[in-house]
Tab-separated table of C-alpha atoms and ligand atoms in Angstrom:
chain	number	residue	atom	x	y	z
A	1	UNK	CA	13.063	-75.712	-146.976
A	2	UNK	CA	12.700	-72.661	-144.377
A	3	UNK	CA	11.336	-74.062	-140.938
A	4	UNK	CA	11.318	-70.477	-139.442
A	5	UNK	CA	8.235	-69.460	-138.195
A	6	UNK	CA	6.597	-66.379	-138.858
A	7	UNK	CA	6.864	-65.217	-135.502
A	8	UNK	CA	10.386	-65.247	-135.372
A	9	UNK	CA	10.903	-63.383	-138.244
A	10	UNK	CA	8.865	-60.516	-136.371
A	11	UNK	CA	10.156	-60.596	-133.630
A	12	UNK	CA	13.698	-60.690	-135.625
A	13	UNK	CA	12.362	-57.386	-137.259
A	14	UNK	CA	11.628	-55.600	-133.988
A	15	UNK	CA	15.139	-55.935	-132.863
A	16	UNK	CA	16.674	-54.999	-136.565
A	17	UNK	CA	14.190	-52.058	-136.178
A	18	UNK	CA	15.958	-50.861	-132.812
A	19	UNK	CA	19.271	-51.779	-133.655
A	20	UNK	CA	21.916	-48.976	-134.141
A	21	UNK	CA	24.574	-50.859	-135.571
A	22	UNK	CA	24.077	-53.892	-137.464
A	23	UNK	CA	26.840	-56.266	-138.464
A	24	UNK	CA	26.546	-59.039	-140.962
A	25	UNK	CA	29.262	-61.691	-141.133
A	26	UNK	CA	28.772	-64.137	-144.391
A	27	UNK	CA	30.184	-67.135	-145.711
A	28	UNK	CA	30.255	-69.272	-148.523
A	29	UNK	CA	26.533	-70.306	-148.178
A	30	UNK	CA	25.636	-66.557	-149.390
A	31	UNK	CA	27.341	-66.998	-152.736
A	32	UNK	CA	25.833	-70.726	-153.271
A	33	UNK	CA	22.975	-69.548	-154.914
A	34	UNK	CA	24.644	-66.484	-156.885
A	35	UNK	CA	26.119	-68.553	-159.638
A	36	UNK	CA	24.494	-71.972	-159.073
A	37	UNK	CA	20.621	-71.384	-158.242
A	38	UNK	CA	17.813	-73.496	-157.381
A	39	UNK	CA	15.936	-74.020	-160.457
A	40	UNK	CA	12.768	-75.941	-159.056
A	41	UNK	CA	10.503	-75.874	-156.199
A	42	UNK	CA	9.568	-72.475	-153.601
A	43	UNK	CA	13.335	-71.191	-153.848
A	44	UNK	CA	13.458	-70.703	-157.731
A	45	UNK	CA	10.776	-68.332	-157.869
A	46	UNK	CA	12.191	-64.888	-157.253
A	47	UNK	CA	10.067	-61.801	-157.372
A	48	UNK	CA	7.522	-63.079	-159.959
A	49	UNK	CA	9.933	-65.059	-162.374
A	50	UNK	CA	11.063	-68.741	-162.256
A	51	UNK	CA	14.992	-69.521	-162.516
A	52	UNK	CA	14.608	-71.280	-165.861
A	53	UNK	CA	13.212	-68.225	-167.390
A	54	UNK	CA	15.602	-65.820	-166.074
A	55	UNK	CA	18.878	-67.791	-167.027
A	56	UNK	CA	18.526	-67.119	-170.535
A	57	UNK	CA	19.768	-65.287	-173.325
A	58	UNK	CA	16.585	-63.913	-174.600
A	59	UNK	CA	15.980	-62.638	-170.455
A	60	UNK	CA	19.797	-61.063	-170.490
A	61	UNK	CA	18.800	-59.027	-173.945
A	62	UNK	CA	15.557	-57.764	-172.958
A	63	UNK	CA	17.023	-56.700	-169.063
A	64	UNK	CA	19.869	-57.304	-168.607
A	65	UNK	CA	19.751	-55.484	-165.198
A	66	UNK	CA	17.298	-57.968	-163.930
A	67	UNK	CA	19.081	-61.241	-164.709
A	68	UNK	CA	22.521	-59.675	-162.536
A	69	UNK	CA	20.332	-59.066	-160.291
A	70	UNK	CA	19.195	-62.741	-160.029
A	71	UNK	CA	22.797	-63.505	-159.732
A	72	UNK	CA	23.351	-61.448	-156.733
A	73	UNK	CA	20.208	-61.075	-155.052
A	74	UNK	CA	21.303	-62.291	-151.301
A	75	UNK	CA	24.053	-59.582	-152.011
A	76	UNK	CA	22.003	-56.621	-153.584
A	77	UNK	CA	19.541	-57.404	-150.150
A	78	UNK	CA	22.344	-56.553	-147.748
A	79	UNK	CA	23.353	-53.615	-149.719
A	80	UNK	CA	20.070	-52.445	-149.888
A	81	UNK	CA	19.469	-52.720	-145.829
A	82	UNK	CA	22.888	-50.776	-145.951
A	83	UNK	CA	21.550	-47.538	-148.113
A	84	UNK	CA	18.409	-48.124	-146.039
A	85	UNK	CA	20.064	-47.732	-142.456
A	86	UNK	CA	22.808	-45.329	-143.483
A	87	UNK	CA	19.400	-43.195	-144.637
A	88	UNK	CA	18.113	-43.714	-140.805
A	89	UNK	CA	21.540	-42.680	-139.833
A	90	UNK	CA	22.435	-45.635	-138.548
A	91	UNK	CA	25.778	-47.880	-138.971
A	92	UNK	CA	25.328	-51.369	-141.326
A	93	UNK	CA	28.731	-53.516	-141.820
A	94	UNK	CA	29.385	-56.398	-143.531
A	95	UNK	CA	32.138	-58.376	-142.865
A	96	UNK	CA	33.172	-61.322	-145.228
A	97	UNK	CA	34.993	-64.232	-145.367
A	98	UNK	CA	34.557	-65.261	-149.505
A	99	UNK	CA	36.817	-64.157	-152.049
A	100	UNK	CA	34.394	-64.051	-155.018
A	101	UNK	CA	33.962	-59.957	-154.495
A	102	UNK	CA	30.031	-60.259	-155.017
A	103	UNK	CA	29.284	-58.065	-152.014
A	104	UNK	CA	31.718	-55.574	-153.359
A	105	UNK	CA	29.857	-55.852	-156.790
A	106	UNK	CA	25.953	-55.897	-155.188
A	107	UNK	CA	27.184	-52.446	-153.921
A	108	UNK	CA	27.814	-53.071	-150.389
A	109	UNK	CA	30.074	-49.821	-149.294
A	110	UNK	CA	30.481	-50.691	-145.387
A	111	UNK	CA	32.556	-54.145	-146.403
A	112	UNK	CA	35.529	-55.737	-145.122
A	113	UNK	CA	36.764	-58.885	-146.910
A	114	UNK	CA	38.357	-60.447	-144.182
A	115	UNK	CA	40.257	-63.601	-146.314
A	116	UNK	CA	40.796	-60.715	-149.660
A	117	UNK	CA	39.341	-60.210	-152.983
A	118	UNK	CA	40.040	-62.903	-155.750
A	119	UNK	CA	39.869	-59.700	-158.098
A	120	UNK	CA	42.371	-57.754	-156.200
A	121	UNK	CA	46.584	-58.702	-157.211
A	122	UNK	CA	49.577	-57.853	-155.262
A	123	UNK	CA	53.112	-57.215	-156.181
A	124	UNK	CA	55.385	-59.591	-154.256
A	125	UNK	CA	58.130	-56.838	-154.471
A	126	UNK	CA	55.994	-53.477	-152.538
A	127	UNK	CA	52.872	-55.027	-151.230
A	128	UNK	CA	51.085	-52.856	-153.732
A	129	UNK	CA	47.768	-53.734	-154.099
A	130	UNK	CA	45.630	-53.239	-157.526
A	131	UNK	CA	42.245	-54.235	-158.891
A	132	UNK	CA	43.078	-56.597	-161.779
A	133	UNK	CA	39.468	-57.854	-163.197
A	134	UNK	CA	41.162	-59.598	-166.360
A	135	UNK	CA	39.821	-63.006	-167.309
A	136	UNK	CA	42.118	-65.101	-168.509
A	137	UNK	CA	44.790	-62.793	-166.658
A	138	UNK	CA	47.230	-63.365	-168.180
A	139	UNK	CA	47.966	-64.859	-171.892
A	140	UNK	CA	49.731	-68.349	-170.491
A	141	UNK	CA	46.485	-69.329	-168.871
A	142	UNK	CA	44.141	-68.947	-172.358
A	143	UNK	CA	43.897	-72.071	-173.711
A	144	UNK	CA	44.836	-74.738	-170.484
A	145	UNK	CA	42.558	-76.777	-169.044
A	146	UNK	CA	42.406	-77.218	-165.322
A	147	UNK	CA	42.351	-80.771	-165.173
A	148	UNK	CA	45.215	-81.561	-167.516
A	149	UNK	CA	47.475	-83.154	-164.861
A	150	UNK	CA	50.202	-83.450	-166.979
A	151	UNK	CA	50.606	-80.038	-168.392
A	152	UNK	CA	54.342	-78.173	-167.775
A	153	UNK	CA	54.360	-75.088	-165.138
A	154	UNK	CA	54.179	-72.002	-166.405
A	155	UNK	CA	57.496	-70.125	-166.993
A	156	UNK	CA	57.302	-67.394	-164.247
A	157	UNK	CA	58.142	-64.803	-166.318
A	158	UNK	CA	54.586	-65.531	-167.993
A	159	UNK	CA	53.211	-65.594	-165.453
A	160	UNK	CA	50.773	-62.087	-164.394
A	161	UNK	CA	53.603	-59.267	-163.617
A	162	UNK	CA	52.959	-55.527	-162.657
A	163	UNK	CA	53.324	-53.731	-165.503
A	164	UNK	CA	55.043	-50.597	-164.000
A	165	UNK	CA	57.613	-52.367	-161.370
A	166	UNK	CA	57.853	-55.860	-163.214
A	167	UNK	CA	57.458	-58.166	-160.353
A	168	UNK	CA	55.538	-61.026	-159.866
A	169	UNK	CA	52.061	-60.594	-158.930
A	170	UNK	CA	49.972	-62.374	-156.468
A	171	UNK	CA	46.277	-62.866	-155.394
A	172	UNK	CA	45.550	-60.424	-152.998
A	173	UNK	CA	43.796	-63.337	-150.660
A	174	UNK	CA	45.055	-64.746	-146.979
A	175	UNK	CA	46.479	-68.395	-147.706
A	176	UNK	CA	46.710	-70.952	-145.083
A	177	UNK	CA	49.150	-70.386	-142.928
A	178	UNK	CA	49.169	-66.915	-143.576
A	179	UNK	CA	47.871	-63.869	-140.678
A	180	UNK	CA	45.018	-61.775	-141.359
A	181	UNK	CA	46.062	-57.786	-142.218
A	182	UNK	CA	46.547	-55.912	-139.603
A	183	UNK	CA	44.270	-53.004	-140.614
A	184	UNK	CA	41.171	-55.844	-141.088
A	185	UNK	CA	41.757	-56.904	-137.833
A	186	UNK	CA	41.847	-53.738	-136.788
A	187	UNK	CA	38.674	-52.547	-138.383
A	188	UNK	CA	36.762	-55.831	-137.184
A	189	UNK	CA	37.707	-55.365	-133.971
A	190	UNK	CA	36.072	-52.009	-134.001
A	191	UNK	CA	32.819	-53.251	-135.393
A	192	UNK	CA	32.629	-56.071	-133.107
A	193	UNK	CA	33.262	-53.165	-130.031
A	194	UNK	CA	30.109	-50.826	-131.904
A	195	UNK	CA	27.702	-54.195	-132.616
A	196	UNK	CA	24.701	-54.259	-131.307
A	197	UNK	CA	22.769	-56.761	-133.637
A	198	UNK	CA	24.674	-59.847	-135.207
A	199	UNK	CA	23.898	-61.801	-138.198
A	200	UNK	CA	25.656	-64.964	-139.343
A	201	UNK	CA	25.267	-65.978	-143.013
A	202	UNK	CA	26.326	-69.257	-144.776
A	203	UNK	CA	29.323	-69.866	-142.612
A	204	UNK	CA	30.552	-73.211	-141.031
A	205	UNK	CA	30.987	-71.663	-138.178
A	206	UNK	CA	34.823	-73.838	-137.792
A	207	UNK	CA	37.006	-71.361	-139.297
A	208	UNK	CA	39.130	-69.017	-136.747
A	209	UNK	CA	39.006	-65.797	-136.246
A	210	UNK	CA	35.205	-65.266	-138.069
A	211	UNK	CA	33.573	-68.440	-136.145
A	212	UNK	CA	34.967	-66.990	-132.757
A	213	UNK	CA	32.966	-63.580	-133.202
A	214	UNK	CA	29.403	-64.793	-132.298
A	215	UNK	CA	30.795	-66.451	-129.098
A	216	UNK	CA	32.146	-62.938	-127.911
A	217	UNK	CA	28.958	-60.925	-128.808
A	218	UNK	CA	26.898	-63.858	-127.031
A	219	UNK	CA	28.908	-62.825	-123.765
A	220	UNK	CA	28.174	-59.195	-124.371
A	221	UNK	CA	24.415	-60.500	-124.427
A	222	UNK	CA	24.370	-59.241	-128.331
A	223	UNK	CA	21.603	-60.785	-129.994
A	224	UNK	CA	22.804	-63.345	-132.663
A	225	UNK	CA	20.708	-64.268	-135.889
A	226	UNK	CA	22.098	-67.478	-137.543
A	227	UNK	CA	20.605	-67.895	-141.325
A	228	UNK	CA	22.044	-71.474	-142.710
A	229	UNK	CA	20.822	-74.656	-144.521
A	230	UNK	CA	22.336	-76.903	-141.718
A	231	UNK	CA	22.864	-76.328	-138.189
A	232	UNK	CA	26.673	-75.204	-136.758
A	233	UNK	CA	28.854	-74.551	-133.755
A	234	UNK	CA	27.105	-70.867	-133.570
A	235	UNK	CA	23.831	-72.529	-133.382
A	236	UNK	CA	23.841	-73.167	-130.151
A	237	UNK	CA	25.007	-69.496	-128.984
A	238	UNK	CA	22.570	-68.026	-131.341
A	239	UNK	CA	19.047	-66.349	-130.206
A	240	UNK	CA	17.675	-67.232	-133.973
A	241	UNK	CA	18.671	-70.016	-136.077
A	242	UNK	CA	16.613	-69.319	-139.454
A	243	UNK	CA	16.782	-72.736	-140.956
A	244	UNK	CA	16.973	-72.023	-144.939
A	245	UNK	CA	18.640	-70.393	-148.338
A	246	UNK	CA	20.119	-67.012	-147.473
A	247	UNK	CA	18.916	-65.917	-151.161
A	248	UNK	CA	15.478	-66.415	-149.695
A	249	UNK	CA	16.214	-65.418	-145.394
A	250	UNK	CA	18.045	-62.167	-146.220
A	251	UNK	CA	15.188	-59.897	-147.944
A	252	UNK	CA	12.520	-61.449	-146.106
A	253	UNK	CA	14.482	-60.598	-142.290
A	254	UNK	CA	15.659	-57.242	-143.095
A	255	UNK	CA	12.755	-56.718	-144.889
A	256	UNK	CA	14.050	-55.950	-148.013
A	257	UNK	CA	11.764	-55.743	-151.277
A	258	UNK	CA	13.559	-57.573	-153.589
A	259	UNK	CA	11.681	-61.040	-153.377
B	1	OAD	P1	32.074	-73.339	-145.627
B	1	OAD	O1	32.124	-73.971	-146.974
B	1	OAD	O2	32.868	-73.910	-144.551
B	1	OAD	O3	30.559	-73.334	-145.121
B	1	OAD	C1	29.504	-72.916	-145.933
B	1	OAD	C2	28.240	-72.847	-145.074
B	1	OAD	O4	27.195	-72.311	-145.879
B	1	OAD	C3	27.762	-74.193	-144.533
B	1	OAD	O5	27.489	-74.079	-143.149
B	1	OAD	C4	26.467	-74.454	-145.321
B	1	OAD	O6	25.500	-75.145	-144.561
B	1	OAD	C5	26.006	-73.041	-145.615
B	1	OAD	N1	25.158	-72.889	-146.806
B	1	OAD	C6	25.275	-73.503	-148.020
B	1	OAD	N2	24.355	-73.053	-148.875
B	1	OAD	C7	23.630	-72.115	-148.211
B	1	OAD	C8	22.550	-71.268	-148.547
B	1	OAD	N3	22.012	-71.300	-149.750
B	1	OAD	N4	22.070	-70.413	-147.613
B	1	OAD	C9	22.608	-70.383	-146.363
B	1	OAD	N5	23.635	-71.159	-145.980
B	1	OAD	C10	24.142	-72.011	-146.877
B	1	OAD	O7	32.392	-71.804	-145.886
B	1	OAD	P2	32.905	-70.689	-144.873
B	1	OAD	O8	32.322	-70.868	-143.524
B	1	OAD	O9	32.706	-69.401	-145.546
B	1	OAD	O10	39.157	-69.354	-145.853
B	1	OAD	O11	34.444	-71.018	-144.830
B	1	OAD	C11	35.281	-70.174	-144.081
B	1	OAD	C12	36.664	-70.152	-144.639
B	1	OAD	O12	37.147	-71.496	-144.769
B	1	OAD	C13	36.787	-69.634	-146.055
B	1	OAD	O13	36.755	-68.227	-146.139
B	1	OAD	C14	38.132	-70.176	-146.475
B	1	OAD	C15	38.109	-71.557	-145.848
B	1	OAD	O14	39.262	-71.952	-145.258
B	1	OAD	C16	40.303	-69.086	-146.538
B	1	OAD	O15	40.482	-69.452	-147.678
B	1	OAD	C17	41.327	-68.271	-145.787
């Protein structure tokens, strides 16, 4: 349910209006309702069409444009405020913490994907990094079922291996216990030094460096705009806390007409 009050989202509009460099940081909470939407009540109706008549076969063969877009729409919003400001000569970054590569796919260009791209492989040998968009990807994972406890490992040599070099590949993602690139925190550190309107999208908030980044624009006296189902440890530094779905939030803040 979104609690915001019309006012706010004005006044949230006059500062996105005079803002020269807008950066976006997102979270999990953005992709909730990409794969997994609400089918019932205000939040399943997007544009004119309910959920349960999008999220069908017969909808995917008569446009199938229209359902991806469903899928994405939180997504296609930011990229669309993106082509908008870029137009208005003005700088629009997004800077993510997921994996799933759905910004990447809306068409966001300005994008850095802080934790990596579940879609992107690496050879453990060079550091090479290639897209690899295969699905199983590779022929040892076809027909095993995640929840089979008991199945054997998987010989590495079937495992996914570059097919020039040979060696074993890896996602190209940040594990635990692992450092963030170099060049991303290079390139954050940049945006966070050109910011001058903040937006925080479906993240806890808890996880280090990302949940640090609204506390250091709140000393700079950046303006902060929170958008979140539940309240976090940025809500308190935050000017705006926009209480709701981020599939719903995003168009309507930056004023996007997708809804
Ligand atoms: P979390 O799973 O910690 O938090 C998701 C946030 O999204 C919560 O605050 C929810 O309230 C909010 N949320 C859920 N649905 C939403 C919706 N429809 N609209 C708006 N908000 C919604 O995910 P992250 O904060 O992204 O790192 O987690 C950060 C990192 O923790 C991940 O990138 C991952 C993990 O450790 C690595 O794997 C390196």
């Amino acid at each position: 349910m979104v609690s915001t009050t019309t006012g706010k989202i004005a006044e949230f509009r006059r500062l996105l209006s005079r803002a020269h460099s807008v950066l976006v940081l997102t979270g999990a909470g953005i992709s909730a309702e990409s794969g997994v939407p609400t089918f019932r009540g205000a939040a399943g109706v997007w544009r004119q069409f309910r959920a349960t008549d999008l999220a069908t076969p017969s909808a995917f063969a008569r446009s199938p444009s229209l359902v991806w877009e469903f899928y994405h729409y939180p997504h296609v919003a930011l990229a669309e405020a993106e082509k908008r400001f870029e137009k208005e000569g003005k700088r629009f970054n997004v800077i993510t913490q997921n994996v799933d590569g759905l910004h990447r796919r809306a068409g966001t260009q300005n994008l850095i994907e802080m934790h990596g791209n579940l879609f992107m492989v690496r050879r453990t040998s060079c550091e090479f990094i290639e897209e690899n968009n295969g699905s199983p990807i590779c022929e040892a994972f076809a027909n095993r079922r995640s929840a089979d406890e008991n199945s054997p490992e998987i010989d590495e040599k079937d495992l996914p291996h570059c097919r020039k070099c040979k060696s074993l590949l890896r996602p190209h993602i940040v594990w635990f216990g692992e450092h963030i690139w170099n060049d991303v925190t290079e390139k954050v550190e940049k945006e966070i030094q050109l910011c001058d309107l903040f937006l925080v999208v479906g993240t806890s908030s808890v996880v280090y460096p990302a949940a640090g980044y609204a506390s250091i624009l709140a000393e700079r006296n950046i303006p902060i705009a929170e958008i979140n189902i539940e309240t976090t440890p940025s809500t308190s530094i935050a000017t705006y806390h926009f209480h709701g779905p981020a599939a719903q939030l995003i168009p309507q803040l930056l004023s996007v007409n997708i809804v």
